Tab-separated table of C-alpha atoms in Angstrom:
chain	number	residue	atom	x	y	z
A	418	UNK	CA	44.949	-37.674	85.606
A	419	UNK	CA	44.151	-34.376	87.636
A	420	UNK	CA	44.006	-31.167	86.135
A	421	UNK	CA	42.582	-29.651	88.923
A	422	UNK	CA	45.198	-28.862	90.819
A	423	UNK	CA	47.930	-26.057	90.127
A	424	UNK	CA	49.617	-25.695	87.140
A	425	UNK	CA	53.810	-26.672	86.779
A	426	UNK	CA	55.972	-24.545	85.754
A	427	UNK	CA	59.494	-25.924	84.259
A	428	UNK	CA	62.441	-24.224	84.188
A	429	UNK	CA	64.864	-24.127	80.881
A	430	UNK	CA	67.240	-26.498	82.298
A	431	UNK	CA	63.960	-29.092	82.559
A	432	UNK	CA	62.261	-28.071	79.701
A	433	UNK	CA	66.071	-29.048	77.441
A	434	UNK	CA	65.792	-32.439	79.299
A	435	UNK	CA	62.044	-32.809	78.051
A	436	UNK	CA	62.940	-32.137	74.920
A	437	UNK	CA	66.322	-33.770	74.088
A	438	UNK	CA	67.489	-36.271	76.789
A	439	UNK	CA	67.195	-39.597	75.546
A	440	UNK	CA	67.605	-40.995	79.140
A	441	UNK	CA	64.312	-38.646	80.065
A	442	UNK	CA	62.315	-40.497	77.213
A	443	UNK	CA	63.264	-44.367	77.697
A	444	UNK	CA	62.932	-43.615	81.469
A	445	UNK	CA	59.225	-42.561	81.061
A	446	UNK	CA	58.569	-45.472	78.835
A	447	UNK	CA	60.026	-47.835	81.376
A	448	UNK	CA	58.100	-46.558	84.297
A	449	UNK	CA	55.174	-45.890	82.291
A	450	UNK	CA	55.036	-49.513	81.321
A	451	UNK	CA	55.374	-50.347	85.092
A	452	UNK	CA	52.414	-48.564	85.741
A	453	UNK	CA	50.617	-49.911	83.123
A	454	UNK	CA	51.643	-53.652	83.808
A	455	UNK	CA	51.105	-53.707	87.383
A	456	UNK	CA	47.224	-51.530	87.210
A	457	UNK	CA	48.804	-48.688	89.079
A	458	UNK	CA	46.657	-45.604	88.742
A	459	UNK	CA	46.960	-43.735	92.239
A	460	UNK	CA	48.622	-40.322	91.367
A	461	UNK	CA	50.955	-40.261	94.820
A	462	UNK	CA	52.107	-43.679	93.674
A	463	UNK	CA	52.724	-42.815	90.678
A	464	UNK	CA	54.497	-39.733	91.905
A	465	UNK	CA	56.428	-41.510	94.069
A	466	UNK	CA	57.423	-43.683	90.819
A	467	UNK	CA	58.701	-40.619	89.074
A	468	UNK	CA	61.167	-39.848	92.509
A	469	UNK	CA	58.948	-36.955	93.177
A	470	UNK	CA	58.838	-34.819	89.542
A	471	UNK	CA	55.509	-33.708	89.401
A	472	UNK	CA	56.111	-32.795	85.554
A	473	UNK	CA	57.310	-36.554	84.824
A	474	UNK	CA	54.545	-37.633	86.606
A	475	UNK	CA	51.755	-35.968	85.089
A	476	UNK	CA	53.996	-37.250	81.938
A	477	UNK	CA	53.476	-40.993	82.358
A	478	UNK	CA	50.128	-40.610	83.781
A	479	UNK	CA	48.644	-39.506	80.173
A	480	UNK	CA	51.274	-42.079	78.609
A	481	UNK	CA	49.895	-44.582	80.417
A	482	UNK	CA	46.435	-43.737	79.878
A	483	UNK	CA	47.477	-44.014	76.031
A	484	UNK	CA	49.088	-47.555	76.504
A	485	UNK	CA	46.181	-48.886	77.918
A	486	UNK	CA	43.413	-47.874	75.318
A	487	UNK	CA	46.544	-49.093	72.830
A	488	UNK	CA	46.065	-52.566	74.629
A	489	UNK	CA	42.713	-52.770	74.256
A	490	UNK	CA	42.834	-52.449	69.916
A	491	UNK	CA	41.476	-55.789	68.751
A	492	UNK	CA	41.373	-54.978	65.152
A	493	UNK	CA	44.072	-53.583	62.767
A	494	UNK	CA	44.040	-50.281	62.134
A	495	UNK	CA	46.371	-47.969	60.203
A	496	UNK	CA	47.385	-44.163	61.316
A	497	UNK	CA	48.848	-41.534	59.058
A	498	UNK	CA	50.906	-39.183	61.249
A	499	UNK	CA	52.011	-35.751	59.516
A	500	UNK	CA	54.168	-32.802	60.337
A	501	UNK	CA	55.875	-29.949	58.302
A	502	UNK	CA	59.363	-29.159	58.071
A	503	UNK	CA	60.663	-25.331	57.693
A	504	UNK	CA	63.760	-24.489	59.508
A	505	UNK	CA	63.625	-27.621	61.172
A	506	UNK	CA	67.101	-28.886	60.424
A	507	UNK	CA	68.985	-28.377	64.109
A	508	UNK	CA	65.635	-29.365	65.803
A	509	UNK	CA	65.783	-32.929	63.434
A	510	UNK	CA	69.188	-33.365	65.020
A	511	UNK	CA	70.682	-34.407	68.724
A	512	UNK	CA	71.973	-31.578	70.990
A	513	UNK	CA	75.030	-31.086	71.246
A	514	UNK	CA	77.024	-27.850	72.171
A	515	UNK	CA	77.114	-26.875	68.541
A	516	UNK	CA	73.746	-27.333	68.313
A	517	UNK	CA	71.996	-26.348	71.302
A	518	UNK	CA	68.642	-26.792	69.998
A	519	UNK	CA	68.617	-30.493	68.637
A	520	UNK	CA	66.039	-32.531	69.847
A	521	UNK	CA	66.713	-35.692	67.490
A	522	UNK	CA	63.087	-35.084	66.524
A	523	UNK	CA	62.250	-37.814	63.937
A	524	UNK	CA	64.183	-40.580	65.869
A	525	UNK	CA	62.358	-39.721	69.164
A	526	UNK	CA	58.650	-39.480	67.289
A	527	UNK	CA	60.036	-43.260	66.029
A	528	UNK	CA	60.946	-44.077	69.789
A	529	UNK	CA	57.589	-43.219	70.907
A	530	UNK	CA	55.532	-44.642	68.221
A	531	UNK	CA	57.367	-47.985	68.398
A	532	UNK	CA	56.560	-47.814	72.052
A	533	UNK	CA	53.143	-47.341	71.888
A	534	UNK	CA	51.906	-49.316	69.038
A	535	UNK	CA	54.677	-52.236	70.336
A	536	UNK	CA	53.118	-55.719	70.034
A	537	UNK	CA	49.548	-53.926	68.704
A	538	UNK	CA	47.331	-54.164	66.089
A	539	UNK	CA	48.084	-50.918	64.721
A	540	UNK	CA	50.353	-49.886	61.747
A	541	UNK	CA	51.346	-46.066	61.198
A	542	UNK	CA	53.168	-44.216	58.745
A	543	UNK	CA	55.486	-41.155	59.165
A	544	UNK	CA	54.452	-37.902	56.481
A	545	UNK	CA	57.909	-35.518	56.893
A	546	UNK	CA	56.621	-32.765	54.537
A	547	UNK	CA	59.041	-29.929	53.167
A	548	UNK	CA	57.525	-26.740	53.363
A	549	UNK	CA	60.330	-24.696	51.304
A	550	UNK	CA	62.719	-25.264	54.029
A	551	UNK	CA	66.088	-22.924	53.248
A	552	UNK	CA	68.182	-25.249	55.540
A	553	UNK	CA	67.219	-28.252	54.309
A	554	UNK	CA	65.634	-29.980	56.402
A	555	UNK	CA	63.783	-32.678	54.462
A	556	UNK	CA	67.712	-33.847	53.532
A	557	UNK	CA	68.365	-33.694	57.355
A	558	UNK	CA	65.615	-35.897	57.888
A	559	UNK	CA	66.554	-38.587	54.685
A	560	UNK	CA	69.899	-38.682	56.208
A	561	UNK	CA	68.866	-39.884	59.281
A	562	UNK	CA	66.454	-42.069	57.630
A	563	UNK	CA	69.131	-43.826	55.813
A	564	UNK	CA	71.387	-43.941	58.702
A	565	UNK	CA	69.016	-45.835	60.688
A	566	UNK	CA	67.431	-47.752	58.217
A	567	UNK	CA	63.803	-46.673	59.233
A	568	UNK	CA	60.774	-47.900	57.516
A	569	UNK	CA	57.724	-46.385	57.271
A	570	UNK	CA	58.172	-42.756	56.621
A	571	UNK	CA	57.495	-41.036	53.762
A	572	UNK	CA	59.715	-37.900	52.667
A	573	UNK	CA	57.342	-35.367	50.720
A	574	UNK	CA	57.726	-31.887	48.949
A	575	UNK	CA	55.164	-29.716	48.798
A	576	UNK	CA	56.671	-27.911	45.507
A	577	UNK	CA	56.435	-31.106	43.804
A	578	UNK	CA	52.806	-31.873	44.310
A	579	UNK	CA	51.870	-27.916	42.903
A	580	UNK	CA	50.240	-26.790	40.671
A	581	UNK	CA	47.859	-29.565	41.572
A	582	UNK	CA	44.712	-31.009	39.874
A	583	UNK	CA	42.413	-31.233	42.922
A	584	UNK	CA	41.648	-29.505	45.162
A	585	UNK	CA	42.283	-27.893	48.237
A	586	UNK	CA	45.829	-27.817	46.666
A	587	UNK	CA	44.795	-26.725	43.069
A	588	UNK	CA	44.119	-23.774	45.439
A	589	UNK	CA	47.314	-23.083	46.333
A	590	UNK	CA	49.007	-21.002	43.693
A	591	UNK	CA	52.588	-21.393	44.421
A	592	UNK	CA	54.470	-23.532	47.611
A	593	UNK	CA	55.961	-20.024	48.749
A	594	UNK	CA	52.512	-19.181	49.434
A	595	UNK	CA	52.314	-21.680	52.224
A	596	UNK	CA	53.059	-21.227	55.917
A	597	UNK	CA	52.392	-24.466	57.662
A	598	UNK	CA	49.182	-25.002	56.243
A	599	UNK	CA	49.754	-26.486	52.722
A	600	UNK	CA	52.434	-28.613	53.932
A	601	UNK	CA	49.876	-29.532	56.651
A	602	UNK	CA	47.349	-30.196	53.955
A	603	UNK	CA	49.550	-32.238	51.467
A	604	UNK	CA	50.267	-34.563	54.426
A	605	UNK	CA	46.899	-35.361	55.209
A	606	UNK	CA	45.840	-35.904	51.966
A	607	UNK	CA	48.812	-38.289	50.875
A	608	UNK	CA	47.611	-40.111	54.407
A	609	UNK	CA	43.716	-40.274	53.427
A	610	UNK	CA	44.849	-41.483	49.252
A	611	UNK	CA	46.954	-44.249	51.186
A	612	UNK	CA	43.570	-45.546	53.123
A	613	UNK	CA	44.950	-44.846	56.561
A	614	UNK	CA	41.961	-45.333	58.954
A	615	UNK	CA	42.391	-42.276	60.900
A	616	UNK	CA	45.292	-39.536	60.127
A	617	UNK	CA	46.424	-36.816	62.420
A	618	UNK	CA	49.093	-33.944	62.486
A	619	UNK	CA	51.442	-32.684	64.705
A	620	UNK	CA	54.777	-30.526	65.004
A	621	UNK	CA	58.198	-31.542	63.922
A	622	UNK	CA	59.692	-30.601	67.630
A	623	UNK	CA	59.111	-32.807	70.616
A	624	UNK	CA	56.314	-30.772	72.412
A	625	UNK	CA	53.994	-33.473	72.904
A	626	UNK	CA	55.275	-37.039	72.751
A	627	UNK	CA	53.056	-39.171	70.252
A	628	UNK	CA	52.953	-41.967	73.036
A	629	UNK	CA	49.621	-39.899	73.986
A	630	UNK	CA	47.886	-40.646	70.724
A	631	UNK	CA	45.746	-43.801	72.425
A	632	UNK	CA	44.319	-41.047	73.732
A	633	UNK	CA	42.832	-39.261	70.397
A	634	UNK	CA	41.996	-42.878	69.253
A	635	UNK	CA	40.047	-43.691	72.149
A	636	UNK	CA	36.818	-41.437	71.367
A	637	UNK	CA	37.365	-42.298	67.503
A	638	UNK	CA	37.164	-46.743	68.260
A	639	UNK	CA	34.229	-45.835	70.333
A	640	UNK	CA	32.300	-44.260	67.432
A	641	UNK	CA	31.275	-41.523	69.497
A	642	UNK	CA	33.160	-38.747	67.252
A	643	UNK	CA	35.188	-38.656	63.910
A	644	UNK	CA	37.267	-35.320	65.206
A	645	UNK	CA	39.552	-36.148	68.283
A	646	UNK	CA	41.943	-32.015	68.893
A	647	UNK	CA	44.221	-32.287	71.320
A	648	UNK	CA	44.183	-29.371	74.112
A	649	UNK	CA	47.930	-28.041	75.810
A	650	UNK	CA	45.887	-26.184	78.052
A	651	UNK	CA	44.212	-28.446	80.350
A	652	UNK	CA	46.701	-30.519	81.990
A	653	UNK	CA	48.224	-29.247	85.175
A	654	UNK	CA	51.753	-28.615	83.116
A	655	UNK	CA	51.705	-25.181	82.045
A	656	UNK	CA	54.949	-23.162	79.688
A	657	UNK	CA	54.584	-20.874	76.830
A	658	UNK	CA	56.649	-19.221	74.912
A	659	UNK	CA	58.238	-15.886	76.061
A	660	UNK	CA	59.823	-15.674	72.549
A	661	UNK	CA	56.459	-14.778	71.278
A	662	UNK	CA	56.313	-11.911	72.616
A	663	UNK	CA	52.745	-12.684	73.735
A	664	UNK	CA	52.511	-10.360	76.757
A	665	UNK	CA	54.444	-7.046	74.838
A	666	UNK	CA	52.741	-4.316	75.508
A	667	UNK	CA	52.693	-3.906	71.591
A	668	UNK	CA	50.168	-6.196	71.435
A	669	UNK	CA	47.479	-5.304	73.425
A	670	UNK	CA	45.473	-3.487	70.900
A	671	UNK	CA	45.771	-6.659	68.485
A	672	UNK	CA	44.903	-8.574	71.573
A	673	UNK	CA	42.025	-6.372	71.666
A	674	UNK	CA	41.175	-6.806	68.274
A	675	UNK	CA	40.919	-10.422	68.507
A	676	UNK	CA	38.553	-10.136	70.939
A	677	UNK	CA	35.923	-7.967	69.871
A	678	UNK	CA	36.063	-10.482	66.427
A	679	UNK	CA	33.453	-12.095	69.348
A	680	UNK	CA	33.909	-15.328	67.459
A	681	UNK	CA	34.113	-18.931	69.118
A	682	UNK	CA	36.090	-21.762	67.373
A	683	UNK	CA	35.241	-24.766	70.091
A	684	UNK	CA	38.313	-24.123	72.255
A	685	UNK	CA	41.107	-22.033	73.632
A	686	UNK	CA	43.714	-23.942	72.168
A	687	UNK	CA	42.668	-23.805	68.690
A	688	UNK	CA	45.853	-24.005	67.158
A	689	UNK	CA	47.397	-27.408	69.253
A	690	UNK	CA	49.115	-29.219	67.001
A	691	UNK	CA	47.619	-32.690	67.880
A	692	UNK	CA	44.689	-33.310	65.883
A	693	UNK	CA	42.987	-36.493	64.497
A	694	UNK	CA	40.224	-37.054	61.487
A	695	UNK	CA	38.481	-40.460	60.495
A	696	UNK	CA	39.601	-41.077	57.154
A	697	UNK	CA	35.982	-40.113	55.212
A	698	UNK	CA	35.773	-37.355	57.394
A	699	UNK	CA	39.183	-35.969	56.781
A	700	UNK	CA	38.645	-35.869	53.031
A	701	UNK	CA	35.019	-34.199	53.105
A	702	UNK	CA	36.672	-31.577	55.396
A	703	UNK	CA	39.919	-31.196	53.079
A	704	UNK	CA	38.005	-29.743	49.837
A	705	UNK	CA	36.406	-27.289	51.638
A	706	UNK	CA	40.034	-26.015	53.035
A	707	UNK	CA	41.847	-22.259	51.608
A	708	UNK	CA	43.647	-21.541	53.945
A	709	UNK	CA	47.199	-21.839	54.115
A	710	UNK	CA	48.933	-20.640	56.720
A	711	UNK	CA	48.972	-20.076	60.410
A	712	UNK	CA	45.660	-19.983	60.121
A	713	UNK	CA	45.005	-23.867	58.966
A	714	UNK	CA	43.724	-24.741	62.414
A	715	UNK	CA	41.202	-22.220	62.452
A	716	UNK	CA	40.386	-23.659	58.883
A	717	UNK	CA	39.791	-27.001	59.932
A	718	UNK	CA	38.056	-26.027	63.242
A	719	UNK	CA	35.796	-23.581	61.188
A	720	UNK	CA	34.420	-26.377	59.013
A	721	UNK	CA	33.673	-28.420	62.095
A	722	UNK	CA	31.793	-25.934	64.428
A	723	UNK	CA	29.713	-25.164	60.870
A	724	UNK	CA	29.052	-28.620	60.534
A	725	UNK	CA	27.888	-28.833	64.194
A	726	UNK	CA	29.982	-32.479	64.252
A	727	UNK	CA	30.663	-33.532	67.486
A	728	UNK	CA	34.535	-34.035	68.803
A	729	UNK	CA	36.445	-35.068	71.845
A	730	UNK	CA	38.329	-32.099	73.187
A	731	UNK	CA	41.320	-34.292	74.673
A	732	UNK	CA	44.165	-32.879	77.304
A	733	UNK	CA	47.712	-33.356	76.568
A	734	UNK	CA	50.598	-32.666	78.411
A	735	UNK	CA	53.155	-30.461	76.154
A	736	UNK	CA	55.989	-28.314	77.183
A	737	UNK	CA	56.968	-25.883	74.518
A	738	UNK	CA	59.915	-26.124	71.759
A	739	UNK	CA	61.140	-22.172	72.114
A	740	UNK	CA	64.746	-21.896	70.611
A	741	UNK	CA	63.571	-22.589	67.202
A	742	UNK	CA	59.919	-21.487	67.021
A	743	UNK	CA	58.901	-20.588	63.544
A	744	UNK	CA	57.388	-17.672	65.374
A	745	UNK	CA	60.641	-16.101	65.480
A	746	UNK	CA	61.963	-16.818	62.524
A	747	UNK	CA	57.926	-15.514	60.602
A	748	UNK	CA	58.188	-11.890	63.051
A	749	UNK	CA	55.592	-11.139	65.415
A	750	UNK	CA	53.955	-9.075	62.813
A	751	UNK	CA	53.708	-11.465	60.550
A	752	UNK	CA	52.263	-13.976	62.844
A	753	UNK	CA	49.597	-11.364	63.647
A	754	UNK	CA	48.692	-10.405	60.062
A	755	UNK	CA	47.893	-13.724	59.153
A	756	UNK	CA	46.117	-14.380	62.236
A	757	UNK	CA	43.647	-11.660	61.999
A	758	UNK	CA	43.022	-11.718	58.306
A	759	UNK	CA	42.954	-15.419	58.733
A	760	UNK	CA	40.025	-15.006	61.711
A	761	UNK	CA	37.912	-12.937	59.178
A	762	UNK	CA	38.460	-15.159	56.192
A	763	UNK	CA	37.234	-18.203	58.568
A	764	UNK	CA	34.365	-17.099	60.162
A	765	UNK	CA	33.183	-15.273	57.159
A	766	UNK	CA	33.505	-18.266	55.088
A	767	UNK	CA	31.751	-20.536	57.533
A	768	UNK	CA	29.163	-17.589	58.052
A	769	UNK	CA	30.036	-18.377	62.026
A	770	UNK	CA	28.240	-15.910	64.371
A	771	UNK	CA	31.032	-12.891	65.246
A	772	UNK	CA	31.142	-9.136	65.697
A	773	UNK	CA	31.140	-7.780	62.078
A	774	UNK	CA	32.259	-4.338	63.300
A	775	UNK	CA	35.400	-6.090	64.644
A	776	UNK	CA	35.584	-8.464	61.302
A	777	UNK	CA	35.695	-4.550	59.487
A	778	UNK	CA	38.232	-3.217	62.211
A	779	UNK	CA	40.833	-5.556	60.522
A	780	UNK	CA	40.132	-4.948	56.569
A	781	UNK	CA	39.735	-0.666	57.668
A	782	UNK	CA	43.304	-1.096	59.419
A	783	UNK	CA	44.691	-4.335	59.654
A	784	UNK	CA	44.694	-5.842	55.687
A	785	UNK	CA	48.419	-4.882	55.170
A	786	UNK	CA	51.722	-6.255	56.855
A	787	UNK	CA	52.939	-2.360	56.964
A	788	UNK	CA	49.504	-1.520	58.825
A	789	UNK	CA	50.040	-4.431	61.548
A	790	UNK	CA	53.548	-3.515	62.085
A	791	UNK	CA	52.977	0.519	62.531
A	792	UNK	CA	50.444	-0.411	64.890
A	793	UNK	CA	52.631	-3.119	66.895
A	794	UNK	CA	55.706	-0.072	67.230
A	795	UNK	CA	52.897	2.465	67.885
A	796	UNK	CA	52.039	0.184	70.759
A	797	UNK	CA	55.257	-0.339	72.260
A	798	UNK	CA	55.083	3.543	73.106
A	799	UNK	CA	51.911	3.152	74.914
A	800	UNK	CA	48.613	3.949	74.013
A	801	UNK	CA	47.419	7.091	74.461
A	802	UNK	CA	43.403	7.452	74.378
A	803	UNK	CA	41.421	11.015	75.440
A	804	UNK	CA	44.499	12.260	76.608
A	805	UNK	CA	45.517	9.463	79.088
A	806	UNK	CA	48.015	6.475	78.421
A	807	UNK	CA	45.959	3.679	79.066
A	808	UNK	CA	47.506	0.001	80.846
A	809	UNK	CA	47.391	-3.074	78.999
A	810	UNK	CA	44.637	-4.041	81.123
A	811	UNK	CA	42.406	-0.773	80.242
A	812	UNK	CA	43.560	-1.428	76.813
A	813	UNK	CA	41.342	-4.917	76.861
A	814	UNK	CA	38.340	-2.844	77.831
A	815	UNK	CA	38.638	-0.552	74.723
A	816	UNK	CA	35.138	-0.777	72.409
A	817	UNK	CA	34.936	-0.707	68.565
A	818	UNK	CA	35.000	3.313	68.522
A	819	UNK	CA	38.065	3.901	70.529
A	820	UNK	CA	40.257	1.017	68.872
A	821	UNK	CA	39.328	1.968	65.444
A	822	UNK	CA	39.778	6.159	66.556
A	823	UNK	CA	43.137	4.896	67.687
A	824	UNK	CA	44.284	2.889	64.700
A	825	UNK	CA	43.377	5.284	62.297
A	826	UNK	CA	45.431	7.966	64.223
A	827	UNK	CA	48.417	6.213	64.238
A	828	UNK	CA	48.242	4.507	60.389
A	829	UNK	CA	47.374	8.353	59.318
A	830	UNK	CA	50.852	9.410	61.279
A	831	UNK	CA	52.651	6.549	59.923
A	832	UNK	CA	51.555	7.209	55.959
């Protein structure tokens, strides 16, 4: 596995067949097998095995990496595998031309798990939690369940486990509070009360196949770390998504924001949703969790960097889920507001080394959802500074003064 080299960029026709062609899966579990079975590691043979498609071979590469430290487990173990459900119900479901964006989610996460843990030690359980889905979704998924008779998956709701006597939930005043993170939370903690050895969470759409999760075990069986966080960023695969508007002019300044925050959370990709706790671990770090949202990830990461615990940063290859993002569905403004209150709240909490000026920026300007999206129109007209529209490139260079002179003119023009 190189990551050296330059990045791959899919197209949407690829990135559909990635996501929801059955004959795309099975074939990467067939050659990746090969490759395993016969010791073949060199990257042009391997390559050459996938008829040329760099993507598909950077694919089975980590797959096969996965299989082998699979292979190696002498010992049972048990894994706890979690991911929310909100709006999930055509993404649960195959494509088809009335639904475009079906990716037969929970049968392919079933696929790859029974694929990698085939013939192993290791025993896993499926956490589908229901995060006040309006569609449905957690019926979507039962259906399915029933249809194909599968074991080992447990349907949850967070309503049903609030108001709750312990805590983080007993936190958690109402499930329409939660964005991700309490159905996150619930999941975890369901996996750590059943005595799963390690437990992990990921997304509901097929981003990153769970045949790479041999590789968040292998630094946890060493004993080297009890924290294993996947990273998107740092395989030579490379797509994100458009529909989040992330290079809008609007959001420079909030861009800009972030930055001069001046905090560190371990790694870019704070917010991958591949991450893996040792049980004990996982419940110390759970009661110290508020945070809800978004901003969960930062939550979890915060409470590791302030416990100085070592973790194994580990590269996954992922191609992104866009027709159905939550991102969409939330509003860039929303997405930001929760973000940057969330970064405060985090690094205030864990008393984590960052700019305070840029921590007071946000609760000055940036507390409201009104505020975040006056400031996120204001920026789609440009920013004008001394006179002079600036690019979004001078707008990254803008210092506490000028972002907070600018801000306050345009929430004064907007009251």
């Amino acid at each position: 596995m190189d990551a050296s080299t330059s990045k791959i960029e899919p197209d949407n026709d690829y990135l559909i067949r990635f996501l929801s062609d059955w004959s795309y899966r099975t074939e990467a579990f067939r050659i990746t097998d090969k490759t395993v079975d016969e010791n073949i590691t060199d990257p042009e043979a391997i390559l050459e095995l996938a008829h040329g498609d760099r993507i598909f071979a950077e694919l089975v590469a980590y797959l096969a990496a996965s299989k082998r430290v699979v292979r190696n487990i002498a010992k049972p173990l048990s894994l706890g595998i979690v991911f929310a459900v909100w709006k999930e119900a055509r993404r649960l479901q195959p494509r088809t031309d009335l639904n475009p964006a079906g990716e037969d989610a929970l049968r392919a996460k079933v696929a790859e798990l029974n694929w990698l843990f085939e013939g192993s030690p290791v025993s896993w359980t499926l956490y589908v939690v229901d995060d006040e889905c309006p569609e449905g979704s957690l019926e979507v998924a039962r259906a399915i369940i029933e249809e194909e008779g599968f074991g080992s998956i447990e349907l949850l709701r967070l309503r049903d486990a609030l108001p709750s006597p312990n805590i983080p939930l007993k936190k958690l005043k109402s499930a329409e509070l939660s964005v991700k993170g309490g159905a996150v939370i619930l999941g975890l903690e369901r996996a750590a009360a059943d005595n799963h050895d390690y437990a992990m969470f990921t997304d509901c759409d097929n981003s990153n196949s769970l045949g790479q999760i041999g590789l968040l075990l292998q630094p946890l069986l060493a004993g080297d770390v009890r924290v294993a966080i996947g990273d998107r960023r740092s395989t030579r695969v490379s797509h994100w998504q458009e529909s989040r508007e992330s290079e809008s002019t609007a959001n420079y300044t909030l861009k800009r924001v972030r930055q001069l925050l001046e905090f560190d959370l371990i790694l870019r990709d704070v917010t991958c949703p591949f991450k893996m706790f040792e049980r004990e671990y996982l419940i110390d770090m759970l009661e110290g969790l508020d945070v809800f949202d978004f901003c969960v990830d930062y939550d979890m990461l915060g409470y590791v960097k302030s416990k100085g615990s070592d973790l194994a940063i580990v590269p996954i290859v992922s191609l992104d889920s866009e027709a159905e993002t939550t991102w969409i569905a939330l509003s860039n403004a929303n997405v930001w507001w929760q973000k940057l209150k969330g970064f405060v709240h985090v690094v205030e909490k864990y008393g984590l080394p960052h700019n305070r000026k840029g921590a007071e920026l946000v609760r000055k300007h940036l507390g409201s959802l009104d505020n975040v999206k006056a400031v996120l129109r204001a920026g789609e007209r440009g920013v004008v500074l001394g006179g002079r529209q600036l690019s979004p490139a001078e707008q990254l260079k803008m210092n506490v003064d000028e972002v907070d002179d600018w801000l306050q003119s345009i929430l004064v023009s907007a009251s």
